[in-house]
XYZ file of C-alpha atoms in Angstrom:
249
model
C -51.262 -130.751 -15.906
C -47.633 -130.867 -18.007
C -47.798 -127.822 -20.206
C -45.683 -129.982 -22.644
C -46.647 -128.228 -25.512
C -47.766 -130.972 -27.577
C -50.848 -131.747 -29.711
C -53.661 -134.305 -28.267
C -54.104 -137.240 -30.489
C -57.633 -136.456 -30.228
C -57.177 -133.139 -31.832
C -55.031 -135.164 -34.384
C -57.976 -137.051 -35.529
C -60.178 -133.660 -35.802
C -57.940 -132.420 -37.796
C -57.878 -135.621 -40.099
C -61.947 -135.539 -40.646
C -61.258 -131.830 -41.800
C -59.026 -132.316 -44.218
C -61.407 -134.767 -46.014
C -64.526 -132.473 -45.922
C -62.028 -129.615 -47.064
C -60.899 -131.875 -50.342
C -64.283 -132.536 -50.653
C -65.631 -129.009 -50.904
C -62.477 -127.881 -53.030
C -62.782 -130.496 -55.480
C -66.520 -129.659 -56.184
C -66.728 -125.842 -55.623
C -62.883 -125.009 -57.201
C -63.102 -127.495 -59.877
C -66.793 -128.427 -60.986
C -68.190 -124.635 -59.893
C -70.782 -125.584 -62.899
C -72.118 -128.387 -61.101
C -73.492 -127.162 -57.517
C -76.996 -127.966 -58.257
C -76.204 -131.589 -57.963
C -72.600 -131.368 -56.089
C -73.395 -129.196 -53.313
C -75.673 -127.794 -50.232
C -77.283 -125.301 -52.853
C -77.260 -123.837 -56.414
C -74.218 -121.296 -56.423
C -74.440 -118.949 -59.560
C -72.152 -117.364 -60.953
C -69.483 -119.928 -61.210
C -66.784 -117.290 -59.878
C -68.712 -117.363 -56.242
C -68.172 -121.211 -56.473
C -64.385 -120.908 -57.418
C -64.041 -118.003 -54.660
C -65.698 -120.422 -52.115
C -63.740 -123.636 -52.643
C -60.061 -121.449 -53.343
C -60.976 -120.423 -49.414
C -61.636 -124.375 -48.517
C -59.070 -125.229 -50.430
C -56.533 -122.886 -48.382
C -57.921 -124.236 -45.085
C -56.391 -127.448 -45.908
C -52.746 -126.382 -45.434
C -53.699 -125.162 -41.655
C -55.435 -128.859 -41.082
C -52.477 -130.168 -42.331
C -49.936 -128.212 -40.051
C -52.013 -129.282 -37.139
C -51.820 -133.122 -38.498
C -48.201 -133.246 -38.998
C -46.503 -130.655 -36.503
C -45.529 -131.194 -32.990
C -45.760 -127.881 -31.390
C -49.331 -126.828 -29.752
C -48.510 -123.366 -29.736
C -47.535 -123.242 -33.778
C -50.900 -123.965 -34.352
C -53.407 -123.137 -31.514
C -54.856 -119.868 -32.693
C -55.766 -121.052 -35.528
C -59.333 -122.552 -34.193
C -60.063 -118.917 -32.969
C -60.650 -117.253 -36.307
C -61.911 -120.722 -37.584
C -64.024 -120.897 -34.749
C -65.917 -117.536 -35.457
C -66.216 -118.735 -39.634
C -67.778 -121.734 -38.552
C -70.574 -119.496 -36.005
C -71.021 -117.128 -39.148
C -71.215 -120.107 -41.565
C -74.418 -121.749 -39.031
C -76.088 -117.900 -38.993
C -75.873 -117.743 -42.535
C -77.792 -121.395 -42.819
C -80.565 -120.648 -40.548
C -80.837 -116.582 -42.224
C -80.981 -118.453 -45.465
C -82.903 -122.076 -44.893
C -85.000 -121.507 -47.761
C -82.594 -121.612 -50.063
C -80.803 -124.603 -49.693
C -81.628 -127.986 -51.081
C -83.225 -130.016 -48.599
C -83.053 -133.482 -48.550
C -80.239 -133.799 -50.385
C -76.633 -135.258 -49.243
C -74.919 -132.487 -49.890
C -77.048 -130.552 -47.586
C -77.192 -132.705 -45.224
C -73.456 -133.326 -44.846
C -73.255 -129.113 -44.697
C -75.700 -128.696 -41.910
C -73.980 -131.540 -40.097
C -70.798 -129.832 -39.957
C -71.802 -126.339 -39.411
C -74.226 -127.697 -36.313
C -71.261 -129.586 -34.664
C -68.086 -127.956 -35.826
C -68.980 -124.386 -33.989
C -69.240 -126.398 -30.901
C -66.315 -128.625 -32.067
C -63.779 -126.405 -32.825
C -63.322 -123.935 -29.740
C -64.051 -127.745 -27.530
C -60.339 -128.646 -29.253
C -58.998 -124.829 -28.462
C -60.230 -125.546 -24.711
C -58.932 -129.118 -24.045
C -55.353 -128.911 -26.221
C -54.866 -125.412 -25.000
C -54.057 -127.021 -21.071
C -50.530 -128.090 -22.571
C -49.821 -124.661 -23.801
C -46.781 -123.503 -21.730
C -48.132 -119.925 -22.411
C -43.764 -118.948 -23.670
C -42.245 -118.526 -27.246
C -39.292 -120.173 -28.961
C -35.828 -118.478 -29.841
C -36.665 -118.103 -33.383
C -40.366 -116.805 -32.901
C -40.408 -113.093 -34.433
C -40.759 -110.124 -32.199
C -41.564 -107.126 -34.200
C -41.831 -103.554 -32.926
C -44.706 -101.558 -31.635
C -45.738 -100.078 -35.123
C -45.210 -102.516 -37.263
C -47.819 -104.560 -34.468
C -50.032 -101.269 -34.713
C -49.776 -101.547 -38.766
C -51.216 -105.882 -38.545
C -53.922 -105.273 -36.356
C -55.307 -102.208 -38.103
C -55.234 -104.405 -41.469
C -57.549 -107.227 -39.491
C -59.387 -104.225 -38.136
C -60.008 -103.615 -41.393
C -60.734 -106.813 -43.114
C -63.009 -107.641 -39.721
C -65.130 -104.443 -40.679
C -65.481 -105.486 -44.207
C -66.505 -108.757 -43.182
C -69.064 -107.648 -40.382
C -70.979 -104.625 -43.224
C -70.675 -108.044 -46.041
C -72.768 -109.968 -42.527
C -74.971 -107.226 -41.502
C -75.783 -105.419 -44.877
C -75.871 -108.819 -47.690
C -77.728 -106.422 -50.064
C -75.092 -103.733 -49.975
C -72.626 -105.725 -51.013
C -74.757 -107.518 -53.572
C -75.182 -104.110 -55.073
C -71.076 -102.905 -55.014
C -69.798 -106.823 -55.787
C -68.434 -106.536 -59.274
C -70.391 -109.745 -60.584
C -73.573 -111.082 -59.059
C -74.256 -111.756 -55.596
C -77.104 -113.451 -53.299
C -77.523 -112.317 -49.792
C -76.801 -116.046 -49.095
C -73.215 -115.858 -50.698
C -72.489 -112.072 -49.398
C -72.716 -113.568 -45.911
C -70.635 -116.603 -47.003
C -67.888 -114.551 -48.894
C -68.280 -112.442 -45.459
C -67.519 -115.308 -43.238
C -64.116 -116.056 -45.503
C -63.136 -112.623 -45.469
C -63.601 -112.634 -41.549
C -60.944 -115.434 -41.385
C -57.807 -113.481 -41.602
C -58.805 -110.617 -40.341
C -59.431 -112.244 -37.003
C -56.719 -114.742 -36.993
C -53.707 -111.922 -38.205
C -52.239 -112.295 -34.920
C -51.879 -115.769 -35.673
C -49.772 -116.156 -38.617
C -46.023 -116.592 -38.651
C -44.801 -113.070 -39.483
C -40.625 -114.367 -39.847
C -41.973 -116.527 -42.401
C -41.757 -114.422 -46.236
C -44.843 -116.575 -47.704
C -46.948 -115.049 -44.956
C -46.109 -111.541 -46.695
C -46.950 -113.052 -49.893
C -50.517 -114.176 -48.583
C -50.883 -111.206 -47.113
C -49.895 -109.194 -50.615
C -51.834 -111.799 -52.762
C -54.904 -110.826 -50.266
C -54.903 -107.174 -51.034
C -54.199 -107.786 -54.547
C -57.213 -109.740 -54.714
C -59.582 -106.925 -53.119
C -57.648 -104.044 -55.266
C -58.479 -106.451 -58.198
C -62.095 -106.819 -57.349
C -62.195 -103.047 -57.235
C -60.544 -102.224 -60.455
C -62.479 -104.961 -62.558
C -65.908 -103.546 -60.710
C -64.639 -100.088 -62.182
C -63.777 -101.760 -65.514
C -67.205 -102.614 -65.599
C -69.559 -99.945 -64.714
C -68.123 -97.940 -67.376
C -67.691 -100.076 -70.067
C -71.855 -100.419 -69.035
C -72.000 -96.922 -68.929
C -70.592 -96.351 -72.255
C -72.579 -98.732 -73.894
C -70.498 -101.671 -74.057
C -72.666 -104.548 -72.321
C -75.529 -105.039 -70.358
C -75.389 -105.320 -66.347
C -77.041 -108.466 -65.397
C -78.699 -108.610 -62.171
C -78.195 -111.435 -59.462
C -80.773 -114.215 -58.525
C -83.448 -113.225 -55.935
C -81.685 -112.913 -52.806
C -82.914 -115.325 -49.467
């Protein structure tokens, strides 16, 4: 077979379907987080879990793009890894959870459709498009030295662990999440955080945004952290009330 490097038309057209599910879920999880109970697969509260949900759809998007538009196989290929093991958690999580969603509804059925095909789906497209890798690198792919490797790996080491305790213990990280948590979202939010720590090897390190992803990421967690603080003492001192999550599934 030609390892010509080049992306099938056929994973083309996956990549096409995608993208519309992904505006789909962005639109109603990022922008109407208040209306899940009629908008989506099952009744997200609070809102921020929603936003937090469709800001990680809505990121996907740019990837599914890349693999619409670009030429090069091997810009985009290992991409459907770390995908690949979101959509596996994503079809755990519905089975762990069935109770909870609402059945019989379109929005349900359009998520169990896609998490019962896509983790077959997705590694199917690795496997057939991955025959025209030719396996080399361009001139202008980065090569970076053996520590500063060392230093990326340990960081998805890291995020991998803090996605696999969010998987395996839901009701530990319902009680240290700074606002209110179902098992059923831990294990979602666990599945997103999973994404990058599997796919770090993946990303374009020449390229500056991926630095700024990378910095916005850690922000993000070091801001989780300091509002969680914020709020356990302004509780402790008096200042509000700690409200509890919904019964976890």
């Amino acid at each position: 077979m030609l390892r010509d490097d080049r992306i099938l038309p056929f994973t083309r057209v996956v990549a096409a379907a995608v993208i519309v599910v992904l505006v789909f879920a962005f639109i109603v999880l990022f922008l109407l987080p208040g209306q899940t109970d009629r908008r989506f697969a099952w009744t997200i509260h609070p809102s921020m879990t929603a936003m937090l949900m469709g800001a990680g759809y809505g990121s996907a998007i740019y990837f599914f793009v890349r693999v619409l538009t670009e030429r090069q196989w091997h810009r985009v290929g290992l991409g459907f890894l770390p995908i690949t093991v979101f959509t596996w958690m994503m079809l755990g999580t519905t089975f762990l959870h069935w109770g909870r969603f609402r059945h019989g509804s379109f929005p349900f059925d359009l998520w169990f459709w896609i998490y019962l095909v896509t983790p077959v789906l997705v590694p199917a497209v690795w496997l057939v498009n991955r025959r025209h890798d030719p396996g080399t690198v361009e001139a202008r792919d980065a090569r970076f030295e053996v520590r500063v490797r060392r230093a990326l790996v340990a960081t998805g080491l890291v995020l991998v662990a803090i996605a696999a305790w969010m998987y395996i213990d839901p009701e530990g990280a319902v009680a240290v999440w700074p606002w209110g948590l179902t098992t059923l979202t831990a294990r979602v939010i666990a599945a997103f955080v999973a994404l990058p720590g599997v796919g770090w090897h993946d990303f374009h390190h020449a390229n500056v945004l991926t630095y700024v992803y990378f910095l916005g990421l850690v922000g993000t967690l070091a801001a989780i952290a300091t509002l969680r603080t914020w709020m356990l003492r302004r509780i402790d001192a008096g200042d509000g009330v700690r409200s509890e999550p919904e019964p976890t599934a």
